């Protein structure tokens, strides 16, 4: 009887060890994916802010029917809108591109669920939540 328990313990230890290894791999992959994604998000957001900033400068220089005092107010308003719009568009593109990369390279098995949930659509997240709730 003692031999059976030791064999069971060894199998259980091996299973737990393999679970820990797979969890650490998924955690490392998730952290790397998020790090690269954050760097990309910062770059793309700054690019959109810069693009909208250039567009606001072009709009302000082309407007001739407005008085010079009004152009400065218009410029400031367009600058704020370009900053907020660039950040929002950067976040939107980051999420869409992240979803595309996950599907394209089949990263569902390699990333943690909390990371995958950030890139799911509402429909996918609702299905995931219902499945999790029914367990």
Tab-separated table of C-alpha atoms in Angstrom:
chain	number	residue	atom	x	y	z
A	1	UNK	CA	0.000	0.000	0.000
A	2	UNK	CA	2.864	2.299	0.713
A	3	UNK	CA	4.193	1.843	-2.832
A	4	UNK	CA	0.865	2.935	-4.329
A	5	UNK	CA	0.831	6.153	-2.309
A	6	UNK	CA	4.377	7.029	-3.315
A	7	UNK	CA	3.537	6.381	-6.967
A	8	UNK	CA	0.431	8.539	-6.664
A	9	UNK	CA	2.432	11.272	-4.967
A	10	UNK	CA	5.068	11.211	-7.705
A	11	UNK	CA	2.396	11.491	-10.425
A	12	UNK	CA	0.704	14.321	-8.557
A	13	UNK	CA	4.026	16.138	-8.068
A	14	UNK	CA	4.847	15.746	-11.756
A	15	UNK	CA	1.410	17.052	-12.774
A	16	UNK	CA	1.731	20.055	-10.459
A	17	UNK	CA	5.245	20.753	-11.703
A	18	UNK	CA	4.020	20.703	-15.322
A	19	UNK	CA	1.101	22.977	-14.403
A	20	UNK	CA	3.491	25.448	-12.790
A	21	UNK	CA	5.780	25.412	-15.814
A	22	UNK	CA	2.902	26.016	-18.238
A	23	UNK	CA	1.520	28.789	-16.012
A	24	UNK	CA	4.905	30.536	-15.903
A	25	UNK	CA	5.278	30.252	-19.682
A	26	UNK	CA	1.818	31.752	-20.195
A	27	UNK	CA	2.632	34.514	-17.722
A	28	UNK	CA	5.943	35.329	-19.437
A	29	UNK	CA	4.308	35.292	-22.870
A	30	UNK	CA	1.514	37.541	-21.622
A	31	UNK	CA	3.932	40.012	-20.068
A	32	UNK	CA	6.015	40.156	-23.251
A	33	UNK	CA	2.897	40.605	-25.411
A	34	UNK	CA	1.631	43.429	-23.200
A	35	UNK	CA	5.039	45.129	-23.068
A	36	UNK	CA	5.387	45.147	-26.848
A	37	UNK	CA	1.753	46.209	-27.168
A	38	UNK	CA	2.217	49.131	-24.795
A	39	UNK	CA	5.296	50.330	-26.683
A	40	UNK	CA	3.336	50.083	-29.939
A	41	UNK	CA	0.356	51.879	-28.397
A	42	UNK	CA	2.525	54.777	-27.236
A	43	UNK	CA	4.156	55.111	-30.653
A	44	UNK	CA	0.888	54.916	-32.583
A	45	UNK	CA	-0.853	57.374	-30.228
A	46	UNK	CA	1.985	59.879	-30.568
A	47	UNK	CA	1.872	59.458	-34.345
A	48	UNK	CA	-1.862	60.194	-34.409
A	49	UNK	CA	-1.462	63.185	-32.084
A	50	UNK	CA	1.336	64.527	-34.293
A	51	UNK	CA	-0.735	63.938	-37.450
A	52	UNK	CA	-3.763	65.709	-35.989
A	53	UNK	CA	-1.498	68.497	-34.719
A	54	UNK	CA	-0.148	69.047	-38.243
A	55	UNK	CA	-3.700	69.011	-39.614
A	56	UNK	CA	-4.766	71.629	-37.047
A	57	UNK	CA	-1.829	73.849	-38.059
A	58	UNK	CA	-2.801	73.503	-41.713
A	59	UNK	CA	-6.408	74.349	-40.930
A	60	UNK	CA	-5.412	77.437	-38.938
A	61	UNK	CA	-3.082	78.724	-41.648
A	62	UNK	CA	-5.697	78.230	-44.383
A	63	UNK	CA	-8.436	80.085	-42.538
A	64	UNK	CA	-8.237	83.702	-43.703
A	65	UNK	CA	-11.759	84.918	-43.046
A	66	UNK	CA	-11.271	84.786	-39.261
A	67	UNK	CA	-9.596	87.581	-37.296
A	68	UNK	CA	-6.073	86.952	-35.938
A	69	UNK	CA	-7.342	86.835	-32.348
A	70	UNK	CA	-9.871	84.164	-33.249
A	71	UNK	CA	-7.225	82.082	-35.011
A	72	UNK	CA	-5.298	81.656	-31.755
A	73	UNK	CA	-8.459	80.471	-29.965
A	74	UNK	CA	-9.257	78.151	-32.870
A	75	UNK	CA	-5.691	76.851	-32.805
A	76	UNK	CA	-5.887	76.070	-29.072
A	77	UNK	CA	-9.223	74.299	-29.443
A	78	UNK	CA	-7.948	72.249	-32.380
A	79	UNK	CA	-4.812	71.393	-30.413
A	80	UNK	CA	-6.842	69.985	-27.525
A	81	UNK	CA	-9.109	68.076	-29.906
A	82	UNK	CA	-6.109	66.681	-31.768
A	83	UNK	CA	-4.530	65.469	-28.522
A	84	UNK	CA	-7.673	63.776	-27.225
A	85	UNK	CA	-8.570	62.411	-30.670
A	86	UNK	CA	-5.065	61.062	-31.218
A	87	UNK	CA	-5.058	59.233	-27.894
A	88	UNK	CA	-8.538	57.801	-28.444
A	89	UNK	CA	-7.713	56.658	-31.967
A	90	UNK	CA	-4.446	55.155	-30.709
A	91	UNK	CA	-6.310	53.114	-28.087
A	92	UNK	CA	-8.841	51.960	-30.688
A	93	UNK	CA	-6.164	50.899	-33.176
A	94	UNK	CA	-4.182	49.140	-30.408
A	95	UNK	CA	-7.173	47.039	-29.406
A	96	UNK	CA	-8.093	46.142	-32.995
A	97	UNK	CA	-4.520	45.307	-33.913
A	98	UNK	CA	-4.057	43.274	-30.729
A	99	UNK	CA	-7.161	41.250	-31.557
A	100	UNK	CA	-5.853	40.721	-35.091
A	101	UNK	CA	-2.414	39.585	-33.869
A	102	UNK	CA	-3.938	37.156	-31.368
A	103	UNK	CA	-6.094	35.569	-34.068
A	104	UNK	CA	-3.438	35.624	-36.767
A	105	UNK	CA	-0.705	33.971	-34.699
A	106	UNK	CA	-3.122	31.790	-32.665
A	107	UNK	CA	-1.999	33.099	-29.282
A	108	UNK	CA	-5.114	31.913	-27.415
A	109	UNK	CA	-3.252	29.007	-25.821
A	110	UNK	CA	-0.134	31.027	-25.035
A	111	UNK	CA	-1.661	34.014	-23.204
A	112	UNK	CA	-3.474	34.298	-19.877
A	113	UNK	CA	-7.239	34.741	-19.843
A	114	UNK	CA	-7.089	38.205	-18.298
A	115	UNK	CA	-4.909	39.399	-21.177
A	116	UNK	CA	-7.158	37.772	-23.760
A	117	UNK	CA	-10.226	39.395	-22.191
A	118	UNK	CA	-8.813	42.853	-22.948
A	119	UNK	CA	-8.969	42.160	-26.663
A	120	UNK	CA	-12.315	40.353	-26.888
A	121	UNK	CA	-15.402	41.847	-28.451
A	122	UNK	CA	-18.496	42.268	-26.311
A	123	UNK	CA	-20.051	39.164	-27.829
A	124	UNK	CA	-16.950	37.041	-27.190
A	125	UNK	CA	-16.617	38.337	-23.646
A	126	UNK	CA	-20.296	37.652	-22.940
A	127	UNK	CA	-19.879	34.050	-24.146
A	128	UNK	CA	-16.745	33.673	-22.023
A	129	UNK	CA	-18.507	35.062	-18.972
A	130	UNK	CA	-21.526	32.768	-19.460
A	131	UNK	CA	-19.241	29.724	-19.825
A	132	UNK	CA	-17.297	30.710	-16.733
A	133	UNK	CA	-20.489	31.336	-14.789
A	134	UNK	CA	-21.968	27.939	-15.716
A	135	UNK	CA	-18.906	26.039	-14.425
